[in-house]
Short mmCIF file of N, CA and C in Angstrom, two decimals:
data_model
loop_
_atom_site.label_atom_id
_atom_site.label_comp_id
_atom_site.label_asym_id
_atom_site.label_seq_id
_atom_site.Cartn_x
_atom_site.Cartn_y
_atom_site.Cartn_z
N UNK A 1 0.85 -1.18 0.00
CA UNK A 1 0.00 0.00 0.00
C UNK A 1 0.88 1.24 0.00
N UNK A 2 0.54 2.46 -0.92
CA UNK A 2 1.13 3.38 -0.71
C UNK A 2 0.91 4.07 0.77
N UNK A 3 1.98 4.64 0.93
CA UNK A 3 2.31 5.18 2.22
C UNK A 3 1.08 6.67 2.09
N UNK A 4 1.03 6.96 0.86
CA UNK A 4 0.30 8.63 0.90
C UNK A 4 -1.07 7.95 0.84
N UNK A 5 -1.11 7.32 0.91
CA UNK A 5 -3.02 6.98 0.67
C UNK A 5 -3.36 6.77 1.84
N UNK A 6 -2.64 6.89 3.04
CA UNK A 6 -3.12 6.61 4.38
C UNK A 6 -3.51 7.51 4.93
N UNK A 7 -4.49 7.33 5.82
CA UNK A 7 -5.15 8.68 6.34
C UNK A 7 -4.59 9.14 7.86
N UNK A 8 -3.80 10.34 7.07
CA UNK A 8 -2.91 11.08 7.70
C UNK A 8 -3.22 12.03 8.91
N UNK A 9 -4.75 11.57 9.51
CA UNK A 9 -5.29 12.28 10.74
C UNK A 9 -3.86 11.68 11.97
N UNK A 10 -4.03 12.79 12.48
CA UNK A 10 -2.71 12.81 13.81
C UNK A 10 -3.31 12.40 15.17
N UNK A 11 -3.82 11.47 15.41
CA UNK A 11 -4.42 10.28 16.26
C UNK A 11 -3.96 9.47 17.21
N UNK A 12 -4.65 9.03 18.60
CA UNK A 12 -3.85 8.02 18.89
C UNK A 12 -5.25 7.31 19.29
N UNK A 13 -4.75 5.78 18.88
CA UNK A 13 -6.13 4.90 19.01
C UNK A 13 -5.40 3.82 20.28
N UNK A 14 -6.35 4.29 21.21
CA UNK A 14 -5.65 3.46 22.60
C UNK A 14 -7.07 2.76 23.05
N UNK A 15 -6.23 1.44 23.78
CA UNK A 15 -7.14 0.42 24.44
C UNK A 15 -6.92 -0.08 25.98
N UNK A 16 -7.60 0.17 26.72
CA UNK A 16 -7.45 -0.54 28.15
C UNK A 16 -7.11 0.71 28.92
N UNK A 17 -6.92 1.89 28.38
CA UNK A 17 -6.37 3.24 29.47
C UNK A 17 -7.69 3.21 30.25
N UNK A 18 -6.89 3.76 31.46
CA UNK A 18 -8.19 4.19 32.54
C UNK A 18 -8.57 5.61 32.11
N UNK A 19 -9.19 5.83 32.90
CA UNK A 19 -9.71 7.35 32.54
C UNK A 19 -8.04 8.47 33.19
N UNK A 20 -7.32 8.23 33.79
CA UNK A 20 -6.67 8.66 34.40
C UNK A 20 -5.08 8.92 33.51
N UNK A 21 -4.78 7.81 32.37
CA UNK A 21 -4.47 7.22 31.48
C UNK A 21 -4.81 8.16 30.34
N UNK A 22 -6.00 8.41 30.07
CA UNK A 22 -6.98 9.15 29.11
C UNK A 22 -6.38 10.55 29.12
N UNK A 23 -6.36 11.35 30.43
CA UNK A 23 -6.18 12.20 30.19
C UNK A 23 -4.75 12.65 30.72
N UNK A 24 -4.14 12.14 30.82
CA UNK A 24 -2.53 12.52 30.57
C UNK A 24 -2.36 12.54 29.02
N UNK A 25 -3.02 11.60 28.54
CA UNK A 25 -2.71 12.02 27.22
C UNK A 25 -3.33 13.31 26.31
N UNK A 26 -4.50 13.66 27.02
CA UNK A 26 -5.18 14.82 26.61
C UNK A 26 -4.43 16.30 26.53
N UNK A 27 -3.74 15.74 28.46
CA UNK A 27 -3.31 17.34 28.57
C UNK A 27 -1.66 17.24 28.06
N UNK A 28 -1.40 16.48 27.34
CA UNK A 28 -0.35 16.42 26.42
C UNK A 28 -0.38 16.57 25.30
N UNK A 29 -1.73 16.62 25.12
CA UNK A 29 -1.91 17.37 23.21
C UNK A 29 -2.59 16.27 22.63
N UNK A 30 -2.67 15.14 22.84
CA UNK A 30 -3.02 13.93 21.74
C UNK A 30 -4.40 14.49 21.52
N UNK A 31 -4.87 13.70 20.31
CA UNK A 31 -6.36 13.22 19.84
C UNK A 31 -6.52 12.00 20.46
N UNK A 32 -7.77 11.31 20.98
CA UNK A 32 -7.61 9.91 21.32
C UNK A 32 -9.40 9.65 20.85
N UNK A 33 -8.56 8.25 20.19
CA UNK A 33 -9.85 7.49 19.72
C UNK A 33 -9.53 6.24 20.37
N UNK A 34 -10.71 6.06 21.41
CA UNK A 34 -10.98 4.59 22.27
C UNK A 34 -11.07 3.78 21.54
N UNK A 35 -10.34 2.57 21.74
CA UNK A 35 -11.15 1.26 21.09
C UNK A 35 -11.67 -0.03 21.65
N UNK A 36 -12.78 -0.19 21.58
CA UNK A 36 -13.25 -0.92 22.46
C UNK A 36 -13.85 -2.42 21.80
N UNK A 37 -14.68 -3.10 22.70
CA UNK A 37 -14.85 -4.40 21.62
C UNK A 37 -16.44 -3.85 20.73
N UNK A 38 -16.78 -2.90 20.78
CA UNK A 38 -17.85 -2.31 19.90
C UNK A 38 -17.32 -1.90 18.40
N UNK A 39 -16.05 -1.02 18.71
CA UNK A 39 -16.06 -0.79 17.00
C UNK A 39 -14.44 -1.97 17.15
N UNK A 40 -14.05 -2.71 17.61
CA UNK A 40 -12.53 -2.85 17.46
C UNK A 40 -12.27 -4.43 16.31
N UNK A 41 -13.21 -4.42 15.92
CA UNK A 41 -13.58 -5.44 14.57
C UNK A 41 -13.26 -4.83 13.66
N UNK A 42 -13.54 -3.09 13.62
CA UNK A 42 -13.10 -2.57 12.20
C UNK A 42 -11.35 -2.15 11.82
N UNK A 43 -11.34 -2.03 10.66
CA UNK A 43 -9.69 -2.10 10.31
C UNK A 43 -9.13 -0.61 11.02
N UNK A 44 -8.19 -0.58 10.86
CA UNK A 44 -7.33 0.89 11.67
C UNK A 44 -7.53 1.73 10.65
N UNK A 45 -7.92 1.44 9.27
CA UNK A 45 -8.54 2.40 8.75
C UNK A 45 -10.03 2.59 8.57
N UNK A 46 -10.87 1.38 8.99
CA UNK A 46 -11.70 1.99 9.56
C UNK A 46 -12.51 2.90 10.53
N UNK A 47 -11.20 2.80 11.67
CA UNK A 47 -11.75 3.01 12.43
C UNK A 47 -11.46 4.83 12.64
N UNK A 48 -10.43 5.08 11.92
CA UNK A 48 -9.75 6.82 11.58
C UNK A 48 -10.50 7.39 10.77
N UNK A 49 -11.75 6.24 9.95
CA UNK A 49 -13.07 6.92 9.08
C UNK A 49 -14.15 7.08 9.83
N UNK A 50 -14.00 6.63 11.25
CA UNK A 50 -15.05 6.89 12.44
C UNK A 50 -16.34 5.92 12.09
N UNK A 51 -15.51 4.48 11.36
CA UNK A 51 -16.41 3.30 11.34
C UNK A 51 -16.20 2.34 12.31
N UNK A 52 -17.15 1.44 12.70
CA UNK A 52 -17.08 1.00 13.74
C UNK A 52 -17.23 -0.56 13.10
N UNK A 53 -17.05 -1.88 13.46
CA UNK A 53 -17.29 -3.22 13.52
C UNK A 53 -16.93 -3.46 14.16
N UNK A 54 -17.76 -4.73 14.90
CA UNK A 54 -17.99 -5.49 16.80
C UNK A 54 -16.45 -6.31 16.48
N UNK A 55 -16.00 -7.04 17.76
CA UNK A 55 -15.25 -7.67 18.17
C UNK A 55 -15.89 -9.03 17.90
N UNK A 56 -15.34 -10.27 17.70
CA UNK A 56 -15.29 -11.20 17.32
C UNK A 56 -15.49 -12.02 18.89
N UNK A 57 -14.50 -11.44 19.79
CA UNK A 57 -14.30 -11.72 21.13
C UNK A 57 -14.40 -10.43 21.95
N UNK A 58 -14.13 -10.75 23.00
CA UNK A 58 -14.48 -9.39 24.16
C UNK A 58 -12.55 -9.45 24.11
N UNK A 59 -12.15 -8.17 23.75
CA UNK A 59 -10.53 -8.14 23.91
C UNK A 59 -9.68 -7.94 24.79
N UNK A 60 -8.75 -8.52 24.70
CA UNK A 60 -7.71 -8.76 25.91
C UNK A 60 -7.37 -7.16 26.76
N UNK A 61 -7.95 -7.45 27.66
CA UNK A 61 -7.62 -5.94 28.54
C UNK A 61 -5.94 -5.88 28.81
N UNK A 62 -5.46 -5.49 27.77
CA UNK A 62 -3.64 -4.52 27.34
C UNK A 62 -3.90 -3.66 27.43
N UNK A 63 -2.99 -2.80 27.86
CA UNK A 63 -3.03 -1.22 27.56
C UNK A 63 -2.65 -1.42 26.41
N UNK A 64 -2.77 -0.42 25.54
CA UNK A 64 -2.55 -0.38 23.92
C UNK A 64 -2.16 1.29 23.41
N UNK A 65 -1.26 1.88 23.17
CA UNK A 65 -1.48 3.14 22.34
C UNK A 65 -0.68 3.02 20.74
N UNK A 66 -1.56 3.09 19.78
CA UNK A 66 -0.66 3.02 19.31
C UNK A 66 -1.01 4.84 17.97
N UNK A 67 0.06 4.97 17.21
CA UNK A 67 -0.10 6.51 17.40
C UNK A 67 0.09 6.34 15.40
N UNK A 68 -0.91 7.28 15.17
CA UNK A 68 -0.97 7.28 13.62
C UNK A 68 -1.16 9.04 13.26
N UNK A 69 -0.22 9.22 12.40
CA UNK A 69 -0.10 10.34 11.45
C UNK A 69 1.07 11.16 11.77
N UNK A 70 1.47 10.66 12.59
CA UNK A 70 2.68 11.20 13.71
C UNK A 70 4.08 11.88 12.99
N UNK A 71 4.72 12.22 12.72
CA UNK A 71 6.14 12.10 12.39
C UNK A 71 7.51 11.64 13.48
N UNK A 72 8.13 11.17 12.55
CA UNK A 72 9.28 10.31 13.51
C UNK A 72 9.56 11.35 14.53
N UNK A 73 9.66 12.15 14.35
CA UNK A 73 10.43 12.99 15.71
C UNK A 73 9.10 13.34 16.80
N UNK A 74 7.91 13.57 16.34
CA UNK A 74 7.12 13.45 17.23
C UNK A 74 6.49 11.95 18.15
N UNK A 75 7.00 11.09 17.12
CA UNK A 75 6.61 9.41 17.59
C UNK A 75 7.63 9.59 18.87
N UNK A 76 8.86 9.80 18.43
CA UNK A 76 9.85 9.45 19.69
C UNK A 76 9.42 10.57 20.95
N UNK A 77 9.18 11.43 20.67
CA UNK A 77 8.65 12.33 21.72
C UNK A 77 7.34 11.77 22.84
N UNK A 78 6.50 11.77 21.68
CA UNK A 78 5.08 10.76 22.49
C UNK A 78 5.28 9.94 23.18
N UNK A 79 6.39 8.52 22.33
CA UNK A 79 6.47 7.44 23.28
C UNK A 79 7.25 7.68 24.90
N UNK A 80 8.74 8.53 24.46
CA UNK A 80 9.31 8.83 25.67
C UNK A 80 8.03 9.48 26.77
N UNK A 81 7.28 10.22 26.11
CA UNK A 81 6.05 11.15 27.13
C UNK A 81 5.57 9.81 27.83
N UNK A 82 5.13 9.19 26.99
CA UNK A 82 4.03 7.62 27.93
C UNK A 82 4.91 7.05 28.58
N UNK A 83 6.56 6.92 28.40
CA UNK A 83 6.69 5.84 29.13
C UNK A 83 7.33 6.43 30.46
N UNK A 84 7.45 7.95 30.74
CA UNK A 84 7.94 8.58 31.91
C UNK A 84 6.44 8.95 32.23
N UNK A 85 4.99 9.00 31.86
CA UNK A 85 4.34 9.23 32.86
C UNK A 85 3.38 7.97 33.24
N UNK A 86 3.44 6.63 32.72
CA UNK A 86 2.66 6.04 33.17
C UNK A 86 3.15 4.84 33.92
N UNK A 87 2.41 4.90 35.05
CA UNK A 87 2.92 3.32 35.73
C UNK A 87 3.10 2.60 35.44
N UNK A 88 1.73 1.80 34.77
CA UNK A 88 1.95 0.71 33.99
C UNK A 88 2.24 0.93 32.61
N UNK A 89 2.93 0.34 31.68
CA UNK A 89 3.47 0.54 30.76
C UNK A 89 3.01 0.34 29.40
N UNK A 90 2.09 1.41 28.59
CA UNK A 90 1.07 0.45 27.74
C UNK A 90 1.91 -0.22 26.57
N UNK A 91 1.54 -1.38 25.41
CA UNK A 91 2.08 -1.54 24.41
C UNK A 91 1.70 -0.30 23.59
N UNK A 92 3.24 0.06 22.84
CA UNK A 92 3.62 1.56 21.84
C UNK A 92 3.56 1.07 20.89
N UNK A 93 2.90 1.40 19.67
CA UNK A 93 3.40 0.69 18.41
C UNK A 93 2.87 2.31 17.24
N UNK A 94 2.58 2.54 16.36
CA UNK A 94 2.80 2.91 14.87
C UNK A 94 1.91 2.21 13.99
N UNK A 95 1.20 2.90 13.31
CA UNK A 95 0.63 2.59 12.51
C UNK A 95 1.36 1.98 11.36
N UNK A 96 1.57 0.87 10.75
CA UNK A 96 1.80 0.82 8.82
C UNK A 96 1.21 0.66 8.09
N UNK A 97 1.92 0.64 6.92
CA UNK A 97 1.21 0.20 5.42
C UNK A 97 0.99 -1.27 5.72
N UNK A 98 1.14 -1.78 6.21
CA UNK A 98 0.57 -3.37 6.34
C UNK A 98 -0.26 -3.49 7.57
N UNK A 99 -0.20 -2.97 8.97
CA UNK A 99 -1.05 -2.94 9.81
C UNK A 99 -2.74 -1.98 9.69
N UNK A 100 -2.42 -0.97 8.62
CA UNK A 100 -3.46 -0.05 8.36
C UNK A 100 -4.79 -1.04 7.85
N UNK A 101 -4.63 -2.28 7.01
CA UNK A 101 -6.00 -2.69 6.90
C UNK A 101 -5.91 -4.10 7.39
N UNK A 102 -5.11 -3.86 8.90
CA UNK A 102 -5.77 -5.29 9.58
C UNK A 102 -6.90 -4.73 10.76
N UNK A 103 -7.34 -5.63 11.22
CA UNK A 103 -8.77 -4.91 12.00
C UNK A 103 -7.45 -5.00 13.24
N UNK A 104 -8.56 -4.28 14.54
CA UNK A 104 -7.49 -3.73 15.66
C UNK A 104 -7.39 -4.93 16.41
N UNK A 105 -8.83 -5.68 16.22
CA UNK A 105 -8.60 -7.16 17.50
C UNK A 105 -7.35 -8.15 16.84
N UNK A 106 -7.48 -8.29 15.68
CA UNK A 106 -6.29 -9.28 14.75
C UNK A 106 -4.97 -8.49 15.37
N UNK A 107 -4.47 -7.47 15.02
CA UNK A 107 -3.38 -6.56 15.50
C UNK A 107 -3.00 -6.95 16.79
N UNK A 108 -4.30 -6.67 17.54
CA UNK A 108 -3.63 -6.96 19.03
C UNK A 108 -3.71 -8.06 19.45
N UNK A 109 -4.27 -9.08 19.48
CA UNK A 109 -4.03 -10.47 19.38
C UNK A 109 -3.10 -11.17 18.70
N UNK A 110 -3.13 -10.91 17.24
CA UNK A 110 -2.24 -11.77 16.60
C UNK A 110 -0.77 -11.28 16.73
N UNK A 111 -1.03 -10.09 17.23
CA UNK A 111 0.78 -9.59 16.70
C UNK A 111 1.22 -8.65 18.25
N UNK A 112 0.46 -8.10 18.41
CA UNK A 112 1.09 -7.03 18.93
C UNK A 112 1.38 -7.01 20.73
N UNK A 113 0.65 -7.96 20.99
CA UNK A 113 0.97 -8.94 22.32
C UNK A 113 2.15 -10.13 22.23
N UNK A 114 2.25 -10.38 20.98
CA UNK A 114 3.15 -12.04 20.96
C UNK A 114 3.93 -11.14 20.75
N UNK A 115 4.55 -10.03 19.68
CA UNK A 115 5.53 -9.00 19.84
C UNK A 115 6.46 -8.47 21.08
N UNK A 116 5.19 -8.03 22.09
CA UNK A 116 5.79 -7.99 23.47
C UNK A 116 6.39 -8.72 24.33
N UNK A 117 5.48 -9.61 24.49
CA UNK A 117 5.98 -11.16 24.84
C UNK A 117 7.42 -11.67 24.15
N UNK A 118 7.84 -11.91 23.02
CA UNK A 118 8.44 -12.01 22.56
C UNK A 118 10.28 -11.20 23.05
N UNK A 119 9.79 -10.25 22.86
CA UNK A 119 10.55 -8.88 23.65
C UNK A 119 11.22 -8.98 24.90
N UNK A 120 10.08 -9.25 26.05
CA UNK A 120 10.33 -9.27 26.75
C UNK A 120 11.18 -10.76 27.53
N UNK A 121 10.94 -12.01 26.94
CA UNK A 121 11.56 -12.95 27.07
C UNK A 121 13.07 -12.83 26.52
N UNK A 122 13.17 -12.15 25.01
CA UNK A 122 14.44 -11.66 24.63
C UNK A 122 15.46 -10.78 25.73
N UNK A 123 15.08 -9.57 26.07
CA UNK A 123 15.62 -9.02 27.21
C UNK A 123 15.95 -9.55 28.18
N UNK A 124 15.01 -10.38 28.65
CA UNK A 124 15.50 -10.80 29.76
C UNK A 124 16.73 -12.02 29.85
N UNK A 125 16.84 -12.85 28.26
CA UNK A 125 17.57 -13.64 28.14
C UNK A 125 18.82 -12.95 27.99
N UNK A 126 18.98 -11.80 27.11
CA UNK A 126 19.90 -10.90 26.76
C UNK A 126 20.65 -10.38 27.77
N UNK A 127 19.81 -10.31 29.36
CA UNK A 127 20.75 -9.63 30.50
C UNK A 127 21.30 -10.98 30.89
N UNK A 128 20.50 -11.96 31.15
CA UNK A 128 21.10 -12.87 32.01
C UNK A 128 22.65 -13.63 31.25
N UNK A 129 22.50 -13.34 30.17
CA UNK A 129 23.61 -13.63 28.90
C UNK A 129 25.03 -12.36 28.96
N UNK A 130 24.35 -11.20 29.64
CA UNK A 130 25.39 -10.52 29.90
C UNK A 130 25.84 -10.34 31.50
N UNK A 131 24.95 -11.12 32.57
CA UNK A 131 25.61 -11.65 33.57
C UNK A 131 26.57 -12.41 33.83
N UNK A 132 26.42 -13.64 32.68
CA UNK A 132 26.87 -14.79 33.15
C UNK A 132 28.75 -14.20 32.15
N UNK A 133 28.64 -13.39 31.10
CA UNK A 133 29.68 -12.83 30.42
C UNK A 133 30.49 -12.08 31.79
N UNK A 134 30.11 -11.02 31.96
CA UNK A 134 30.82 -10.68 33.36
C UNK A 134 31.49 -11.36 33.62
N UNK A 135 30.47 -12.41 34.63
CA UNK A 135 30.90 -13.19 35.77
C UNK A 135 31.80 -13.74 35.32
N UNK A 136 31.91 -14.39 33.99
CA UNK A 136 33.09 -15.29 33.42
C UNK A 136 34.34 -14.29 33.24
N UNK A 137 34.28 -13.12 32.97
CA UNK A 137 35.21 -11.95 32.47
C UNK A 137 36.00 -11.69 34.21
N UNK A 138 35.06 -11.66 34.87
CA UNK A 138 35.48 -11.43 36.22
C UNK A 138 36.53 -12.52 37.22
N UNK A 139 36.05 -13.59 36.80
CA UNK A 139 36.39 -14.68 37.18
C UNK A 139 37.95 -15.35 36.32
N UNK A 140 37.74 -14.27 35.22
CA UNK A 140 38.80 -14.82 33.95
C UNK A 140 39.64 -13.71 34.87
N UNK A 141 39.72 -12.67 35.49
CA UNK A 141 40.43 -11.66 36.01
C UNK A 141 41.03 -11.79 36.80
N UNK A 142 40.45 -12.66 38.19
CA UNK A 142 41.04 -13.27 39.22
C UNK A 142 41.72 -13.89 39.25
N UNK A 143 41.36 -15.31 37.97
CA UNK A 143 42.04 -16.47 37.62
C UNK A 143 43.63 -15.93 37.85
N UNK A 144 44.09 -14.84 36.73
CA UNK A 144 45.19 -14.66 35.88
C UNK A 144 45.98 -13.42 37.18
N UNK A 145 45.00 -12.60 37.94
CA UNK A 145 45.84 -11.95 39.02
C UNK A 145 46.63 -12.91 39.70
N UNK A 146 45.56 -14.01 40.12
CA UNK A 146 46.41 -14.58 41.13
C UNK A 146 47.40 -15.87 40.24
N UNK A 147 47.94 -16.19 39.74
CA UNK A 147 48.37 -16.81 38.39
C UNK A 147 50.01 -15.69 38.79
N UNK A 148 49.42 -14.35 38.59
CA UNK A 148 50.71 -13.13 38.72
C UNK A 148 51.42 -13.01 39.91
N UNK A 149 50.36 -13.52 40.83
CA UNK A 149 50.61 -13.05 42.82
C UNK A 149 51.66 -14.09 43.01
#
């Protein structure tokens, strides 16, 4: 899909915020379009045409923001904004040319949770991989001091 045929409203379509959630993002400037399991059947470009289709299922209560029409320097701005003011941490994502005509429940089900998940098992393998490096680096240090002593 061309990138210019997307509808370039400056939006953020969030799921699971509390009301409290809601309006941090308000008094930060956003637009926010809720999505709920009433319209969250329709595609992400439906739903920026202010069309609605039901949920298939009642959807996984995630926090969700994800931010369309944005420019890169304002994306990085937004996200840094959400992730220094909110406790819990919602999933950040971006609209694309390939996510624009999947519906929002497919998105966040099929992808955008196993994404996180995904992520977050990575990281955490990634530190414990640079523990155990240390420890061996550390241990390689001692070895060879006392080797010198």
């Amino acid at each position: 899909m061309d990138a210019q045929k997307r509808n370039p409203r400056r939006v953020l379509l969030t799921h699971a915020l509390d009301p409290m959630d809601l309006a941090k993002l308000e008094v930060l400037g956003h637009e926010i379009l809720v999505v709920n399991d009433a319209n969250g059947g329709a595609t992400l470009k439906e739903l920026l045409e202010a069309k609605a289709a039901p949920t298939k299922k009642p959807l996984p209560l995630e926090k969700v923001v994800i931010f369309n029409g944005y420019s890169e320097a304002d994306l990085k701005q937004g996200v840094l904004a959400i992730r220094e003011s909110f406790p819990v941490r919602p999933i950040i994502a971006a609209v694309t040319d390939h996510s624009y005509l999947w519906s929002f429940e497919f998105l966040l089900t099929e992808h955008l949770i196993a994404d996180r998940d995904w992520n977050l098992r990575n990281a955490a393998e990634y530190q414990n991989n640079l523990q155990k490096e240390k420890a061996a680096r550390a241990d390689g240090a001692s070895a060879a001091s006392s080797v010198e002593g």
